[in-house]
Coordinates of C-alpha atoms and ligand atoms in Angstrom, one line a residue:
M85 CA -14.2 0.5 -20.0
P86 CA -16.5 2.5 -22.2
K87 CA -14.7 4.9 -24.7
S88 CA -16.7 7.9 -24.4
L89 CA -18.1 9.4 -27.6
P90 CA -18.7 13.0 -28.4
A91 CA -22.3 13.8 -28.2
V92 CA -22.4 15.2 -31.6
L93 CA -21.4 11.7 -32.7
L94 CA -24.2 10.0 -30.9
A95 CA -26.5 12.4 -32.2
F96 CA -25.8 11.3 -35.6
A97 CA -26.1 7.6 -34.5
A98 CA -29.8 7.6 -34.9
F99 CA -30.5 4.3 -36.7
G100 CA -29.4 5.0 -40.0
T101 CA -27.8 1.7 -40.6
A102 CA -30.4 -0.8 -39.0
A103 CA -31.9 -1.5 -42.1
A104 CA -28.5 -3.5 -43.2
E105 CA -28.5 -5.1 -40.1
T106 CA -28.2 -9.3 -40.2
T107 CA -27.9 -11.8 -37.7
A108 CA -24.1 -11.7 -38.1
D109 CA -24.2 -8.3 -36.6
R110 CA -25.9 -9.1 -33.6
W111 CA -24.2 -10.5 -30.5
N112 CA -25.2 -14.0 -29.4
L113 CA -26.0 -13.7 -25.6
A114 CA -27.6 -17.4 -25.7
E115 CA -24.0 -18.5 -25.4
I116 CA -24.2 -17.0 -21.9
Y117 CA -27.6 -18.8 -21.2
P118 CA -29.9 -20.1 -23.9
S119 CA -32.9 -19.1 -21.9
V120 CA -34.2 -17.0 -18.6
E121 CA -34.9 -20.7 -17.2
A122 CA -31.2 -21.5 -17.3
W123 CA -30.4 -18.2 -15.7
N124 CA -32.9 -18.7 -13.1
A125 CA -31.5 -22.2 -12.5
D126 CA -28.1 -20.8 -11.9
A127 CA -29.8 -18.2 -9.4
A128 CA -31.0 -21.1 -7.4
K129 CA -27.5 -22.7 -7.4
L130 CA -26.1 -19.4 -6.1
E131 CA -28.7 -19.2 -3.4
A132 CA -27.9 -22.7 -2.2
Q133 CA -24.0 -21.8 -2.5
M134 CA -24.4 -19.0 -0.5
K135 CA -26.1 -21.2 2.2
E136 CA -23.4 -23.6 2.0
F137 CA -20.7 -20.6 2.3
A138 CA -22.1 -19.7 5.7
A139 CA -20.3 -22.5 7.2
C140 CA -17.1 -21.0 6.3
K141 CA -17.5 -18.3 8.8
G142 CA -15.2 -18.4 11.7
R143 CA -13.6 -21.6 10.7
M144 CA -11.6 -20.9 7.4
G145 CA -8.3 -21.1 9.3
E146 CA -9.3 -24.6 10.7
N147 CA -6.9 -26.2 8.2
A148 CA -5.6 -25.8 4.6
S149 CA -8.3 -28.2 2.9
R150 CA -11.0 -25.9 4.5
F151 CA -9.2 -23.0 3.7
R152 CA -8.8 -23.9 0.0
Q153 CA -12.6 -25.3 0.1
C154 CA -14.1 -22.0 1.1
L155 CA -11.7 -19.9 -1.2
D156 CA -13.0 -22.1 -4.2
L157 CA -16.5 -21.7 -3.1
K158 CA -16.1 -18.1 -3.1
A159 CA -14.7 -17.9 -6.5
D160 CA -17.3 -20.0 -8.1
M161 CA -20.0 -18.0 -6.4
T162 CA -18.5 -14.9 -7.7
K163 CA -17.6 -16.3 -11.3
R164 CA -21.4 -17.5 -11.4
Q165 CA -22.8 -13.9 -10.3
H166 CA -20.6 -12.0 -12.9
R167 CA -22.0 -14.4 -15.7
M168 CA -25.4 -13.7 -14.5
A169 CA -24.8 -10.2 -14.4
A170 CA -23.4 -10.2 -17.9
F171 CA -26.4 -11.9 -19.3
S172 CA -29.1 -9.5 -17.7
G173 CA -27.0 -6.5 -18.2
E174 CA -26.3 -7.0 -22.0
Q175 CA -29.8 -7.9 -22.5
V176 CA -30.6 -4.5 -21.0
S177 CA -28.1 -2.5 -23.0
E178 CA -29.5 -4.2 -26.3
D179 CA -32.9 -3.2 -25.5
T180 CA -33.0 -0.5 -22.8
G181 CA -37.0 -0.7 -22.6
N182 CA -37.3 -4.6 -22.3
A183 CA -39.0 -4.5 -19.1
A184 CA -38.8 -8.4 -18.5
Y185 CA -35.0 -8.1 -18.6
L186 CA -34.8 -5.0 -16.8
E187 CA -36.6 -7.0 -13.9
L188 CA -33.9 -9.9 -14.4
D189 CA -31.2 -7.3 -14.2
Q190 CA -32.6 -5.9 -11.0
K191 CA -32.4 -9.4 -9.5
A192 CA -28.8 -9.8 -10.6
D193 CA -28.2 -6.6 -9.0
L194 CA -30.0 -7.8 -5.5
L195 CA -27.9 -11.0 -6.1
E196 CA -24.7 -9.1 -6.1
S197 CA -25.2 -7.3 -2.7
R198 CA -26.5 -10.5 -1.0
L199 CA -23.2 -12.2 -2.5
N200 CA -21.2 -9.3 -1.0
E201 CA -22.7 -9.5 2.4
A202 CA -22.5 -13.3 2.5
T203 CA -18.6 -13.0 1.6
A204 CA -17.8 -9.6 3.6
F205 CA -16.5 -11.5 6.4
V206 CA -13.6 -13.4 4.4
D207 CA -10.9 -10.6 4.3
P208 CA -10.9 -9.7 7.9
E209 CA -10.9 -13.3 8.4
I210 CA -7.9 -13.9 6.1
L211 CA -6.2 -10.8 8.0
H212 CA -6.8 -12.5 11.2
I213 CA -5.7 -15.9 10.2
G214 CA -2.4 -14.0 9.5
K215 CA 0.5 -14.1 7.0
D216 CA 2.6 -16.8 9.0
K217 CA -0.4 -19.4 8.9
V218 CA -1.7 -18.4 5.3
A219 CA 2.1 -19.3 4.3
Q220 CA 2.0 -22.5 6.0
F221 CA -1.4 -23.3 4.4
L222 CA 0.3 -22.5 0.9
A223 CA 3.0 -24.8 1.6
Q224 CA 0.7 -27.8 2.6
E225 CA -1.8 -27.4 0.0
P226 CA -0.3 -26.8 -3.7
A227 CA -4.1 -26.1 -5.2
L228 CA -4.0 -22.9 -3.0
G229 CA -1.2 -21.7 -5.4
I230 CA -3.6 -19.8 -7.6
Y231 CA -4.6 -17.7 -4.6
R232 CA -0.9 -16.9 -4.1
F233 CA -1.3 -13.2 -5.4
P234 CA -4.9 -12.3 -4.2
L235 CA -3.8 -13.5 -0.9
E236 CA -0.7 -11.1 -0.8
Q237 CA -3.0 -8.4 -1.5
I238 CA -5.5 -8.9 1.4
L239 CA -2.4 -9.5 3.6
R240 CA -0.7 -6.4 2.4
R241 CA -3.6 -4.5 4.1
A242 CA -2.6 -5.7 7.6
A243 CA -0.4 -2.5 8.1
H244 CA -3.5 -0.4 7.5
T245 CA -5.8 -2.2 9.5
L246 CA -7.2 -1.6 13.0
N247 CA -8.4 -4.0 15.7
D248 CA -11.9 -5.2 15.8
E249 CA -13.4 -2.2 17.7
G250 CA -11.3 0.4 15.2
E251 CA -12.7 -1.3 12.2
A252 CA -16.2 -1.3 13.5
L253 CA -16.0 2.3 14.1
V254 CA -14.6 2.9 10.4
A255 CA -17.3 0.5 9.2
N256 CA -20.1 2.9 10.8
F257 CA -18.8 6.1 9.8
G258 CA -18.7 4.6 6.2
L259 CA -22.3 5.2 6.0
M260 CA -21.7 8.7 5.6
N261 CA -19.0 8.3 2.8
N262 CA -19.2 10.0 -0.5
A263 CA -21.9 12.7 0.4
G264 CA -20.2 15.4 -1.5
G265 CA -19.7 13.2 -4.6
S266 CA -23.7 12.3 -4.4
A267 CA -24.7 16.1 -3.6
Y268 CA -22.6 17.2 -6.6
S269 CA -24.2 14.5 -9.1
I270 CA -27.6 15.6 -8.1
L271 CA -27.0 19.3 -8.0
T272 CA -25.4 19.0 -12.0
N273 CA -27.6 16.6 -13.1
A274 CA -30.9 17.7 -11.7
D275 CA -30.9 20.9 -9.5
I276 CA -29.0 23.4 -11.6
P277 CA -31.4 25.1 -14.0
W278 CA -29.1 25.1 -17.2
P279 CA -29.5 28.0 -19.5
K280 CA -31.3 28.5 -22.8
I281 CA -29.6 30.1 -25.4
K282 CA -30.2 30.7 -29.2
L283 CA -27.3 29.9 -31.5
S284 CA -26.6 32.0 -34.7
T285 CA -28.2 29.4 -36.5
G286 CA -31.6 30.0 -34.9
E287 CA -31.2 26.9 -32.9
E288 CA -32.3 27.0 -29.3
I289 CA -30.6 24.9 -26.9
T290 CA -30.4 24.2 -23.1
L291 CA -27.0 24.4 -22.2
D292 CA -26.4 21.3 -20.0
A293 CA -23.5 19.2 -19.8
S294 CA -24.0 17.0 -23.0
A295 CA -25.2 20.2 -24.9
Y296 CA -21.8 21.8 -23.9
T297 CA -19.6 19.0 -25.2
K298 CA -21.4 19.1 -28.3
Y299 CA -21.7 23.0 -29.0
R300 CA -18.0 24.2 -27.7
E301 CA -17.3 22.3 -31.1
A302 CA -19.3 25.0 -33.1
Q303 CA -17.6 26.1 -36.3
N304 CA -19.1 29.6 -35.4
R305 CA -16.8 31.3 -33.2
D306 CA -19.2 33.7 -31.4
D307 CA -21.3 30.6 -30.9
R308 CA -18.8 28.6 -29.0
K309 CA -17.5 31.9 -27.2
R310 CA -21.4 32.3 -26.2
V311 CA -21.5 28.5 -25.2
M312 CA -18.5 28.6 -22.8
D313 CA -19.4 31.9 -21.2
E314 CA -22.9 30.9 -20.2
F315 CA -22.0 27.2 -19.2
F316 CA -19.0 28.1 -16.9
G317 CA -21.1 31.5 -16.0
T318 CA -23.6 29.1 -14.5
F319 CA -20.9 27.2 -12.5
K320 CA -19.7 30.4 -11.1
T321 CA -23.1 31.0 -9.5
Y322 CA -22.7 27.7 -7.6
E323 CA -18.8 27.9 -6.8
R324 CA -19.2 28.2 -3.3
T325 CA -21.5 25.4 -3.1
I326 CA -19.4 23.1 -5.3
G327 CA -16.3 24.2 -3.4
I328 CA -17.8 23.2 0.1
N329 CA -18.9 19.6 -1.8
L330 CA -15.2 18.8 -3.3
Y331 CA -13.8 20.3 -0.1
S332 CA -15.8 17.7 2.2
Q333 CA -14.7 15.1 -0.3
L334 CA -11.1 15.9 0.1
K335 CA -11.3 15.8 4.0
Q336 CA -12.9 12.6 3.5
D337 CA -10.1 11.3 1.6
T338 CA -7.6 12.7 4.4
V339 CA -9.3 11.1 7.3
Y340 CA -9.3 8.0 5.6
S341 CA -5.6 8.0 4.8
K342 CA -4.9 9.2 8.5
V343 CA -7.0 6.6 10.1
R344 CA -5.4 3.9 7.8
K345 CA -2.0 5.1 8.6
Y346 CA -1.0 6.3 5.4
P347 CA 1.3 9.5 5.2
D348 CA -1.2 11.4 2.7
S349 CA -4.1 10.9 0.3
I350 CA -2.0 10.2 -2.7
T351 CA -0.2 7.3 -1.0
R352 CA -3.1 5.6 0.1
A353 CA -5.1 6.0 -3.2
L354 CA -2.1 4.6 -5.3
D355 CA -1.6 1.9 -2.8
R356 CA -5.0 0.2 -3.9
N357 CA -2.9 -1.2 -6.7
N358 CA 0.5 -0.6 -5.4
V359 CA 1.5 2.0 -8.1
P360 CA 4.6 3.9 -6.8
V361 CA 4.1 7.6 -6.2
A362 CA 7.1 8.1 -8.3
V363 CA 4.8 7.1 -11.3
F364 CA 2.6 10.0 -10.5
D365 CA 5.4 12.6 -9.8
T366 CA 7.2 11.3 -13.0
L367 CA 4.0 12.1 -15.0
I368 CA 3.5 15.5 -13.8
R369 CA 7.4 16.6 -14.0
E370 CA 7.4 15.1 -17.8
T371 CA 4.2 16.7 -18.5
N372 CA 5.5 20.4 -17.7
A373 CA 9.1 19.5 -19.4
N374 CA 7.0 18.6 -22.3
L375 CA 4.3 21.6 -22.6
P376 CA 6.3 23.3 -25.5
T377 CA 4.7 20.3 -27.6
L378 CA 1.4 21.2 -26.5
Y379 CA 1.9 25.1 -27.2
R380 CA 3.2 23.9 -30.8
Y381 CA 0.0 22.3 -31.1
F382 CA -2.0 25.2 -29.9
R383 CA -0.2 27.4 -32.2
L384 CA -0.7 25.1 -35.2
R385 CA -4.6 25.1 -34.3
A386 CA -4.5 28.8 -34.4
K387 CA -2.9 28.8 -37.8
M388 CA -5.2 25.9 -39.1
L389 CA -8.5 27.6 -37.7
G390 CA -7.3 31.1 -39.3
V391 CA -7.6 33.0 -35.9
P392 CA -4.8 35.5 -35.1
Q393 CA -5.1 34.7 -31.1
L394 CA -6.4 31.4 -29.7
H395 CA -8.6 31.6 -27.2
Y396 CA -10.0 28.9 -24.7
Y397 CA -13.1 28.5 -26.8
D398 CA -11.1 27.7 -29.9
I399 CA -9.5 24.6 -28.5
Y400 CA -12.3 21.9 -29.2
P401 CA -13.7 22.6 -32.9
P402 CA -12.3 19.8 -35.3
L403 CA -8.9 20.8 -37.2
V404 CA -10.4 19.3 -40.5
K405 CA -13.6 17.9 -41.4
G406 CA -13.9 14.4 -42.1
D407 CA -17.1 13.3 -43.7
F408 CA -15.9 10.4 -45.8
K409 CA -17.8 7.2 -44.8
I410 CA -16.1 4.1 -43.8
P411 CA -18.4 1.1 -43.8
Y412 CA -18.1 -1.8 -41.3
A413 CA -16.7 -4.2 -43.8
E414 CA -13.9 -1.9 -44.8
G415 CA -13.5 -0.6 -41.1
R416 CA -12.9 -4.0 -40.0
K417 CA -10.2 -4.8 -42.8
L418 CA -8.5 -1.9 -41.6
V419 CA -8.5 -2.6 -37.8
L420 CA -7.5 -6.4 -38.6
E421 CA -4.6 -5.0 -41.0
A422 CA -3.5 -2.5 -38.2
V423 CA -3.0 -5.0 -35.4
A424 CA -0.9 -7.5 -37.5
P425 CA 2.4 -6.2 -36.0
I426 CA 1.0 -7.7 -32.5
G427 CA 1.2 -11.3 -34.0
K428 CA -0.6 -13.9 -35.9
D429 CA -2.3 -15.5 -32.8
Y430 CA -3.8 -11.9 -31.8
V431 CA -5.0 -11.5 -35.4
A432 CA -6.4 -14.8 -35.5
A433 CA -8.3 -14.7 -32.0
L434 CA -9.7 -11.2 -33.3
T435 CA -10.8 -12.5 -36.5
Y436 CA -12.6 -15.4 -34.6
G437 CA -14.4 -13.1 -32.2
L438 CA -15.6 -10.6 -35.1
D439 CA -16.8 -13.7 -37.2
H440 CA -18.7 -15.5 -34.2
R441 CA -21.0 -13.0 -33.1
W442 CA -19.2 -11.4 -29.8
M443 CA -20.3 -7.9 -31.2
D444 CA -23.6 -6.0 -31.3
L445 CA -22.5 -3.5 -34.2
Y446 CA -25.2 -1.2 -35.3
P447 CA -27.3 1.5 -33.7
R448 CA -30.9 0.4 -32.9
P449 CA -34.0 2.3 -31.1
H450 CA -33.7 1.7 -27.6
K451 CA -30.0 0.4 -27.5
Q452 CA -27.6 1.8 -25.1
S453 CA -25.3 4.5 -26.7
G454 CA -21.7 4.7 -26.8
A455 CA -19.7 1.6 -26.8
H456 CA -18.2 -0.8 -24.3
M457 CA -16.7 -4.0 -23.7
D458 CA -18.1 -6.8 -21.2
D459 CA -15.7 -9.8 -20.0
Y460 CA -17.7 -10.6 -17.1
A461 CA -18.9 -14.1 -18.6
Y462 CA -15.4 -15.7 -17.9
D463 CA -16.3 -19.4 -19.1
V464 CA -17.8 -17.9 -22.4
H465 CA -16.0 -14.8 -24.0
P466 CA -15.9 -11.3 -24.2
Y467 CA -18.8 -9.0 -25.5
V468 CA -18.5 -5.8 -27.5
L469 CA -21.4 -3.2 -27.8
M470 CA -20.7 -0.8 -30.8
N471 CA -22.9 1.8 -32.2
Y472 CA -21.1 1.8 -35.7
N473 CA -21.8 5.0 -37.7
D474 CA -19.8 4.3 -40.9
D475 CA -17.2 6.9 -40.0
Y476 CA -13.5 7.1 -39.0
E477 CA -14.3 7.8 -35.1
S478 CA -16.5 4.2 -35.2
V479 CA -13.5 2.5 -36.7
T480 CA -11.3 3.8 -33.7
T481 CA -13.8 2.7 -31.2
V482 CA -13.7 -0.7 -32.8
A483 CA -9.9 -0.6 -32.4
H484 CA -10.3 0.7 -28.8
E485 CA -13.0 -1.6 -27.6
W486 CA -11.6 -5.0 -29.3
G487 CA -8.2 -4.0 -27.4
H488 CA -9.9 -4.4 -24.5
A489 CA -11.7 -7.5 -25.6
M490 CA -8.6 -9.3 -26.5
H491 CA -6.7 -8.3 -23.4
S492 CA -9.8 -10.0 -21.5
Y493 CA -9.7 -13.2 -24.0
L494 CA -5.9 -13.8 -23.6
A495 CA -6.1 -12.8 -20.0
Q496 CA -9.0 -15.6 -19.3
K497 CA -7.5 -18.2 -21.3
A498 CA -3.9 -17.8 -19.7
Q499 CA -5.3 -17.1 -16.2
P500 CA -7.8 -18.7 -13.6
F501 CA -10.8 -16.6 -12.6
V502 CA -9.1 -15.1 -9.4
T503 CA -6.3 -13.6 -11.2
S504 CA -7.8 -12.7 -14.6
N505 CA -9.2 -9.7 -14.0
Y506 CA -6.7 -6.6 -14.7
A507 CA -6.4 -3.0 -13.2
I508 CA -7.4 0.1 -15.1
F509 CA -3.7 1.0 -15.2
V510 CA -3.1 -1.6 -17.5
A511 CA -6.5 -1.7 -19.2
E512 CA -6.2 1.3 -21.3
I513 CA -2.9 0.4 -22.6
A514 CA -4.4 -2.6 -24.5
S515 CA -7.0 0.0 -26.2
T516 CA -5.0 3.0 -26.9
F517 CA -2.3 0.8 -28.2
N518 CA -4.6 -0.5 -31.0
E519 CA -5.8 3.0 -31.8
E520 CA -2.1 4.2 -32.1
L521 CA -1.6 1.0 -34.6
L522 CA -4.6 2.0 -36.6
L523 CA -3.5 5.3 -37.1
Q524 CA -0.1 4.3 -38.3
H525 CA -2.0 2.1 -40.7
V526 CA -4.7 4.6 -42.0
L527 CA -1.9 7.1 -42.7
K528 CA -0.5 4.6 -45.0
T529 CA -3.7 3.5 -46.8
A530 CA -5.0 7.2 -46.9
K531 CA -6.1 8.0 -50.5
S532 CA -5.6 11.8 -50.3
D533 CA -3.6 14.5 -48.2
D534 CA -7.1 15.8 -47.1
E535 CA -8.1 12.2 -45.4
R536 CA -4.5 12.3 -44.1
L537 CA -4.9 15.4 -42.5
Y538 CA -8.2 14.5 -40.7
Y539 CA -6.6 11.1 -39.4
L540 CA -3.7 13.2 -38.0
G541 CA -5.9 15.9 -36.5
T542 CA -8.0 13.4 -34.7
A543 CA -4.8 11.8 -33.3
L544 CA -3.5 15.0 -32.1
E545 CA -6.6 15.9 -30.4
Q546 CA -6.6 12.6 -28.6
L547 CA -3.2 13.1 -27.2
R548 CA -4.4 16.5 -25.8
T549 CA -7.5 15.3 -24.3
T550 CA -6.0 11.9 -23.1
F551 CA -2.6 13.0 -22.1
F552 CA -2.2 16.6 -21.3
R553 CA -5.7 17.4 -20.0
Q554 CA -5.6 14.4 -17.6
A555 CA -2.2 15.1 -16.4
M556 CA -3.5 18.8 -15.8
F557 CA -6.5 17.3 -13.7
A558 CA -3.8 15.2 -12.0
E559 CA -1.7 18.1 -11.1
F560 CA -4.7 19.8 -9.7
E561 CA -5.7 17.0 -7.6
R562 CA -2.2 16.7 -6.1
N563 CA -2.0 20.2 -5.1
I564 CA -5.6 20.3 -3.7
H565 CA -5.3 17.0 -1.8
A566 CA -1.8 17.9 -0.3
R567 CA -3.2 21.1 0.9
V568 CA -6.1 19.7 2.8
D569 CA -4.0 16.9 4.1
K570 CA -1.9 19.5 5.7
G571 CA -5.0 21.1 7.4
E572 CA -5.4 24.1 4.7
P573 CA -9.0 25.0 4.3
L574 CA -10.2 25.3 0.7
T575 CA -13.2 27.4 -0.5
G576 CA -14.6 27.3 -4.0
E577 CA -12.9 30.8 -4.6
A578 CA -9.5 29.0 -3.5
L579 CA -9.9 26.2 -6.0
T580 CA -10.7 28.5 -8.8
K581 CA -7.5 30.4 -8.2
T582 CA -5.4 27.3 -8.0
Y583 CA -7.1 25.8 -11.1
C584 CA -6.5 29.1 -12.7
D585 CA -2.8 29.3 -12.3
I586 CA -2.4 25.3 -13.6
L587 CA -5.0 26.0 -16.4
K588 CA -3.1 29.1 -17.7
R589 CA 0.4 27.4 -17.4
Y590 CA -0.9 24.1 -19.3
H591 CA -2.2 26.8 -22.2
G592 CA 0.8 28.7 -22.4
A593 CA -1.1 32.0 -21.1
A594 CA 1.8 33.8 -20.2
E595 CA 3.6 33.2 -23.3
G596 CA 0.7 34.4 -25.4
V597 CA -0.3 30.9 -26.8
V598 CA -3.8 30.5 -25.4
A599 CA -5.7 33.5 -24.1
I600 CA -7.9 32.6 -20.9
D601 CA -10.5 34.5 -19.7
D602 CA -10.6 34.3 -15.8
A603 CA -14.3 33.5 -16.2
Y604 CA -13.1 29.9 -17.3
C605 CA -11.2 28.9 -14.3
V606 CA -14.2 27.8 -12.6
E607 CA -13.9 24.8 -14.8
W608 CA -12.8 22.5 -12.1
A609 CA -16.5 22.5 -10.9
Y610 CA -17.4 20.7 -13.8
V611 CA -15.1 17.8 -13.6
P612 CA -16.9 14.9 -11.9
H613 CA -13.9 12.7 -11.8
F614 CA -12.5 15.2 -8.7
Y615 CA -14.8 13.1 -6.4
N616 CA -12.9 9.9 -7.2
A617 CA -9.2 10.7 -6.2
F618 CA -6.5 10.1 -8.3
Y619 CA -8.0 8.1 -10.9
V620 CA -7.8 10.2 -14.3
Y621 CA -3.7 10.1 -13.8
Q622 CA -4.0 6.4 -15.2
Y623 CA -5.4 7.7 -18.8
A624 CA -2.5 9.8 -19.2
T625 CA 0.1 7.0 -18.0
S626 CA -1.8 4.6 -20.4
I627 CA -1.5 6.7 -23.6
A628 CA 2.2 7.3 -22.9
A629 CA 2.8 3.6 -22.1
S630 CA 1.3 2.9 -25.6
S631 CA 3.3 5.3 -27.3
L632 CA 6.5 3.6 -26.1
F633 CA 5.1 0.1 -26.9
A634 CA 4.2 1.2 -30.3
K635 CA 7.8 2.0 -31.0
R636 CA 8.9 -1.1 -30.2
V637 CA 6.1 -3.2 -31.6
E638 CA 8.5 -5.9 -33.0
A639 CA 9.0 -6.8 -29.2
N640 CA 5.4 -7.9 -29.2
E641 CA 6.1 -11.1 -27.3
S642 CA 6.4 -9.2 -23.9
Y643 CA 3.5 -7.0 -24.5
L644 CA 1.5 -9.9 -25.3
N645 CA 2.5 -11.5 -22.3
M646 CA 1.5 -8.5 -20.2
L647 CA -1.9 -8.9 -21.6
K648 CA -2.1 -12.9 -20.7
A649 CA -0.8 -11.9 -17.0
G650 CA -4.4 -10.4 -16.7
G651 CA -4.4 -9.6 -12.9
S652 CA -1.8 -11.9 -11.6
N653 CA 0.7 -9.4 -10.6
Y654 CA 0.5 -5.7 -9.6
P655 CA -0.3 -3.4 -12.6
Y656 CA 3.0 -1.1 -12.7
E657 CA 5.1 -4.5 -12.3
L658 CA 3.3 -6.2 -15.2
V659 CA 4.0 -2.9 -17.4
K660 CA 7.5 -2.7 -16.3
T661 CA 8.2 -6.5 -17.0
A662 CA 7.0 -5.6 -20.6
G663 CA 9.5 -3.3 -20.9
V664 CA 7.9 0.2 -20.2
D665 CA 8.7 1.8 -16.7
L666 CA 6.3 4.5 -16.0
A667 CA 8.3 5.9 -13.3
T668 CA 10.9 6.8 -15.8
P669 CA 10.9 9.6 -18.4
A670 CA 10.9 7.5 -21.5
P671 CA 7.3 6.8 -22.0
Y672 CA 6.4 10.5 -21.8
Q673 CA 9.3 11.3 -24.2
A674 CA 8.0 9.0 -26.5
L675 CA 4.6 10.5 -26.3
A676 CA 6.0 14.0 -27.2
A677 CA 8.0 12.7 -29.9
R678 CA 5.0 10.9 -31.6
M679 CA 2.9 14.1 -30.9
N680 CA 5.6 16.0 -32.7
S681 CA 5.9 13.9 -35.6
I682 CA 2.4 14.0 -36.1
M683 CA 2.9 17.7 -36.4
D684 CA 5.4 17.7 -38.7
E685 CA 3.4 15.4 -41.0
I686 CA 0.7 18.0 -40.7
E687 CA 2.9 21.2 -41.5
A688 CA 4.3 19.2 -44.5
I689 CA 1.1 18.6 -46.0
L690 CA 0.0 22.1 -45.4
A691 CA 3.2 23.8 -46.9
K692 CA 2.7 21.5 -49.9
Q693 CA -1.3 22.6 -50.3
K694 CA 0.4 26.2 -49.7
K695 CA -1.8 27.3 -46.9
Ligands
ZN258 ZN1 -11.2 1.9 -22.9

């Protein structure tokens, strides 16, 4: 779960701090495997296990002990393959130019697909064995207890599974899956000739997606307007083609929901993790109810940028420039102090990880950009890749990624391998909650009002992009999927019109809050997530949940239990058990309240500074 850093930050991350790097700043991958020989030995072991596993095919239902033996072997193989992938994958991310490790990582990929093939019969076979016999096995063999929930997840699919002939047919058509998404990816990454433009600084840029995210933040207003005009102008040229692409993806989702006997696309998508559709509906309803909070932010932004009418191209430049430095020693201290409310054990575990080389800290030539957490080495510990750049953004990234790392650490300690892996729906709560605690802490420790303004401005922007913008995307998805489910055709033009209505409503265009040129309404064509149906809403629900958890931080016991539960229950249930029901308005209201209190603080500082 990488936290995407703005391109502008990555550009600055160029090796400035490598000179100060010591062994303690590098992660220790030797804990996964001391040598490539040891990795190869595990590969040989996995090969042998796959041969042994072939004997399970068609025989898993013979008796309870046979059933358990096969499930144990499958879990052990998967755990081994994950550990191998963690080693080869992270060796590559620490040095993307290392040919020997690139080859090892390709070997890991091949082993993964062979393992998938070797175990592909398992789920259908469990469905054949059926609920009653599985229940009988569970009663006979206590050691099967750890599989109770994973088995329930497989058996739940029975109602959406066809007979053998039907399944074979579906599998064959599966070869044509995701053609729309693949074509979109090639089109936007390779084929579209992005325009070259000259900025007011004299700088000449090729305006592709990464240049767009960097230069839409330009301080010069004419520059950022040009950037948006040219970028969306290019998408407009491809509106019809991208429209057909997305429409084909939507139709694919409709067909699958019909074949799998779901009432509609959204029910099928959310059923993967058993999330009630009510969560999605509550998110959209509450977001719309709280749009005045977003409008307040845009009006404040207009004031702080000094523009009489905010335009869509004015929403990205930072409100306050934060050029003060935070070296890692200080950043680490801030994060540790910030998470103190979660409890002593949490702080102790985090300190231990930070002290024992679980993280690769600084940027280096050929190192992978951005940041991510890797928890694939279940028997070792999580690893964190950073590109720490001595600024506040880096500190928030440390808080975020270690939120994931501690989640994995606690879940892996408390859960057997088969129920340790948690869903995205919960994952981004663990990370954004830490970011919220960090914000609360730095607001207390800030040395000046300007510094405080910077933190507050950053937090506002995060709430806009992680909550409101993702909810807007979610509402768009809901609308277009529902129409295709009903058999309505959708062209690029129709998609633009639908997006335009939603975009203008979210930005208060009718109320004069943000002026939106119709030329920007093709923005839907720029969002790759629409090829992954009903995914982004989880960013919005997560940050809403963490807003409510932050208000109840004294109840940290139930929060910690949610982290420790890993993937041992459905994610909506886990969050609800911890005290936050995402199908009710409370978490969304907490988020709006938090955004308003941030704006109260900003306005108080501005009034003091007489701006
Ligand atoms: Zn994350």
